[in-house]
Amino acid sequence: MATNAGHEVIELNERVLEAAKLNGMGYCCTQIMAIMMLRSMGRENPELVRALGGLCKGIGDSNETCGVLFGGVCLISLFLGKGSDDETPKGDLPFAIYDLANWFERQTRSPYGGKRCGDILAVSPDKKACLKLIVGTYEKALSILEVYGVCPGETVNE
């Protein structure tokens, strides 16, 4: 992780700018990930976005496991999970979530001391790490879905 005099350095790109804009509008990490995915699908779902707000800042502002990881898990479950009586979850769901959780642990262990929101914010109180983790985890979730043959532009759980 690149640092500059103890501060995070973030490569600015379209996703980082979108995440920063959404954060500035009052959305939290898990919600930002959902909005980015929904927009990529040409959809809106305010009820889902609202519900995911409870997972931010380590579940209800408790500073436990980072909401970014929860957001990534939700994105993967959106495509591989069960959502109606006539659907069945894809058998790959637990493996896909495991892949993401292990990746996230590796991304946060050394620079932040763990995957807890409180640990990350203690190192990065300006929340630059949050933007970096949001975009990195979003992209990792997309790459995991790709491995399992899913592209977000497709219909959910075909």
Short mmCIF file of N, CA and C in Angstrom, two decimals, residues 36-96:
data_model
loop_
_atom_site.label_atom_id
_atom_site.label_comp_id
_atom_site.label_asym_id
_atom_site.label_seq_id
_atom_site.Cartn_x
_atom_site.Cartn_y
_atom_site.Cartn_z
N MET A 36 -23.24 1.31 -6.82
CA MET A 36 -22.36 1.14 -7.99
C MET A 36 -22.78 -0.07 -8.81
N MET A 37 -23.10 -1.18 -8.14
CA MET A 37 -23.51 -2.39 -8.85
C MET A 37 -24.86 -2.17 -9.53
N LEU A 38 -25.80 -1.60 -8.82
CA LEU A 38 -27.12 -1.35 -9.41
C LEU A 38 -27.00 -0.45 -10.63
N ARG A 39 -26.20 0.60 -10.53
CA ARG A 39 -26.03 1.50 -11.68
C ARG A 39 -25.41 0.77 -12.86
N SER A 40 -24.46 -0.13 -12.60
CA SER A 40 -23.83 -0.87 -13.70
C SER A 40 -24.84 -1.77 -14.41
N MET A 41 -25.93 -2.11 -13.70
CA MET A 41 -26.98 -2.95 -14.24
C MET A 41 -28.13 -2.11 -14.80
N GLY A 42 -28.00 -0.78 -14.69
CA GLY A 42 -29.07 0.09 -15.16
C GLY A 42 -30.30 0.05 -14.27
N ARG A 43 -30.10 -0.19 -12.99
CA ARG A 43 -31.22 -0.33 -12.05
C ARG A 43 -31.08 0.61 -10.87
N GLU A 44 -32.18 0.76 -10.16
CA GLU A 44 -32.22 1.44 -8.87
C GLU A 44 -33.00 0.54 -7.92
N ASN A 45 -32.67 0.58 -6.65
CA ASN A 45 -33.41 -0.19 -5.65
C ASN A 45 -33.22 0.49 -4.29
N PRO A 46 -33.96 1.59 -4.05
CA PRO A 46 -33.79 2.33 -2.80
C PRO A 46 -34.02 1.48 -1.54
N GLU A 47 -34.93 0.51 -1.62
CA GLU A 47 -35.18 -0.34 -0.46
C GLU A 47 -33.95 -1.15 -0.11
N LEU A 48 -33.29 -1.73 -1.11
CA LEU A 48 -32.07 -2.50 -0.87
C LEU A 48 -30.98 -1.60 -0.31
N VAL A 49 -30.80 -0.44 -0.92
CA VAL A 49 -29.77 0.50 -0.47
C VAL A 49 -30.03 0.89 0.99
N ARG A 50 -31.26 1.17 1.30
CA ARG A 50 -31.63 1.54 2.67
C ARG A 50 -31.32 0.39 3.63
N ALA A 51 -31.70 -0.83 3.26
CA ALA A 51 -31.47 -1.99 4.13
C ALA A 51 -29.98 -2.23 4.37
N LEU A 52 -29.18 -2.02 3.36
CA LEU A 52 -27.75 -2.27 3.50
C LEU A 52 -27.06 -1.25 4.40
N GLY A 53 -27.72 -0.13 4.65
CA GLY A 53 -27.15 0.88 5.55
C GLY A 53 -26.86 0.34 6.94
N GLY A 54 -27.56 -0.67 7.35
CA GLY A 54 -27.33 -1.27 8.67
C GLY A 54 -26.03 -2.04 8.78
N LEU A 55 -25.41 -2.34 7.65
CA LEU A 55 -24.16 -3.10 7.67
C LEU A 55 -22.92 -2.21 7.70
N CYS A 56 -23.13 -0.91 7.61
CA CYS A 56 -21.99 0.01 7.53
C CYS A 56 -21.34 0.24 8.89
N LYS A 57 -20.08 0.64 8.81
CA LYS A 57 -19.26 0.91 9.99
C LYS A 57 -19.27 -0.27 10.95
N GLY A 58 -19.10 -1.45 10.40
CA GLY A 58 -19.00 -2.63 11.23
C GLY A 58 -20.31 -3.04 11.85
N ILE A 59 -21.38 -2.97 11.13
CA ILE A 59 -22.76 -3.28 11.54
C ILE A 59 -23.24 -2.25 12.55
N GLY A 60 -24.04 -1.35 12.06
CA GLY A 60 -24.69 -0.37 12.92
C GLY A 60 -23.73 0.49 13.72
N ASP A 61 -22.61 0.87 13.11
CA ASP A 61 -21.66 1.78 13.75
C ASP A 61 -20.95 1.15 14.94
N SER A 62 -20.84 -0.19 14.96
CA SER A 62 -20.20 -0.87 16.09
C SER A 62 -18.69 -1.02 15.92
N ASN A 63 -18.18 -0.65 14.75
CA ASN A 63 -16.75 -0.74 14.44
C ASN A 63 -16.22 -2.17 14.41
N GLU A 64 -17.09 -3.12 14.19
CA GLU A 64 -16.66 -4.51 14.03
C GLU A 64 -16.25 -4.74 12.57
N THR A 65 -16.48 -5.91 12.00
CA THR A 65 -16.05 -6.23 10.64
C THR A 65 -16.50 -5.14 9.67
N CYS A 66 -15.57 -4.70 8.84
CA CYS A 66 -15.78 -3.61 7.90
C CYS A 66 -16.98 -3.87 6.99
N GLY A 67 -17.81 -2.85 6.83
CA GLY A 67 -18.98 -2.93 5.98
C GLY A 67 -18.64 -3.15 4.52
N VAL A 68 -17.42 -2.82 4.12
CA VAL A 68 -17.00 -3.05 2.74
C VAL A 68 -17.01 -4.55 2.45
N LEU A 69 -16.51 -5.34 3.38
CA LEU A 69 -16.54 -6.80 3.19
C LEU A 69 -17.99 -7.28 3.09
N PHE A 70 -18.86 -6.78 3.95
CA PHE A 70 -20.27 -7.15 3.87
C PHE A 70 -20.85 -6.76 2.52
N GLY A 71 -20.48 -5.59 2.02
CA GLY A 71 -20.96 -5.14 0.71
C GLY A 71 -20.54 -6.09 -0.39
N GLY A 72 -19.29 -6.52 -0.36
CA GLY A 72 -18.80 -7.47 -1.36
C GLY A 72 -19.53 -8.80 -1.29
N VAL A 73 -19.77 -9.27 -0.07
CA VAL A 73 -20.50 -10.52 0.11
C VAL A 73 -21.92 -10.37 -0.45
N CYS A 74 -22.55 -9.23 -0.20
CA CYS A 74 -23.90 -9.00 -0.72
C CYS A 74 -23.91 -8.95 -2.25
N LEU A 75 -22.90 -8.34 -2.85
CA LEU A 75 -22.83 -8.30 -4.31
C LEU A 75 -22.72 -9.69 -4.90
N ILE A 76 -21.88 -10.50 -4.30
CA ILE A 76 -21.72 -11.88 -4.79
C ILE A 76 -23.02 -12.65 -4.59
N SER A 77 -23.65 -12.49 -3.42
CA SER A 77 -24.90 -13.20 -3.15
C SER A 77 -26.03 -12.76 -4.07
N LEU A 78 -26.00 -11.50 -4.51
CA LEU A 78 -27.01 -11.01 -5.43
C LEU A 78 -27.07 -11.87 -6.68
N PHE A 79 -25.93 -12.35 -7.12
CA PHE A 79 -25.87 -13.13 -8.35
C PHE A 79 -25.86 -14.64 -8.14
N LEU A 80 -25.37 -15.09 -7.00
CA LEU A 80 -25.26 -16.54 -6.79
C LEU A 80 -26.27 -17.08 -5.78
N GLY A 81 -26.99 -16.20 -5.08
CA GLY A 81 -27.90 -16.64 -4.02
C GLY A 81 -29.33 -16.88 -4.48
N LYS A 82 -30.12 -17.34 -3.55
CA LYS A 82 -31.55 -17.61 -3.77
C LYS A 82 -32.33 -16.34 -3.46
N GLY A 83 -33.27 -15.98 -4.33
CA GLY A 83 -34.05 -14.77 -4.12
C GLY A 83 -35.55 -14.96 -4.26
N SER A 84 -35.98 -16.15 -4.70
CA SER A 84 -37.41 -16.41 -4.84
C SER A 84 -37.63 -17.92 -4.74
N ASP A 85 -38.91 -18.31 -4.62
CA ASP A 85 -39.24 -19.72 -4.45
C ASP A 85 -38.74 -20.59 -5.59
N ASP A 86 -38.72 -20.06 -6.79
CA ASP A 86 -38.33 -20.87 -7.95
C ASP A 86 -36.83 -20.84 -8.24
N GLU A 87 -36.06 -20.21 -7.39
CA GLU A 87 -34.59 -20.18 -7.56
C GLU A 87 -33.92 -21.10 -6.57
N THR A 88 -32.75 -21.53 -6.94
CA THR A 88 -31.88 -22.25 -6.01
C THR A 88 -30.55 -21.53 -6.00
N PRO A 89 -29.92 -21.47 -4.83
CA PRO A 89 -28.61 -20.82 -4.81
C PRO A 89 -27.62 -21.65 -5.60
N LYS A 90 -26.70 -20.97 -6.23
CA LYS A 90 -25.66 -21.69 -6.94
C LYS A 90 -24.72 -22.30 -5.90
N GLY A 91 -24.30 -23.51 -6.13
CA GLY A 91 -23.44 -24.21 -5.18
C GLY A 91 -22.12 -23.52 -4.93
N ASP A 92 -21.77 -22.59 -5.82
CA ASP A 92 -20.49 -21.91 -5.68
C ASP A 92 -20.53 -20.76 -4.69
N LEU A 93 -21.71 -20.39 -4.20
CA LEU A 93 -21.83 -19.23 -3.32
C LEU A 93 -20.90 -19.28 -2.12
N PRO A 94 -20.87 -20.36 -1.34
CA PRO A 94 -19.97 -20.36 -0.18
C PRO A 94 -18.50 -20.22 -0.58
N PHE A 95 -18.11 -20.83 -1.68
CA PHE A 95 -16.72 -20.74 -2.13
C PHE A 95 -16.38 -19.33 -2.60
N ALA A 96 -17.31 -18.70 -3.28
CA ALA A 96 -17.09 -17.34 -3.77
C ALA A 96 -16.95 -16.37 -2.58
#
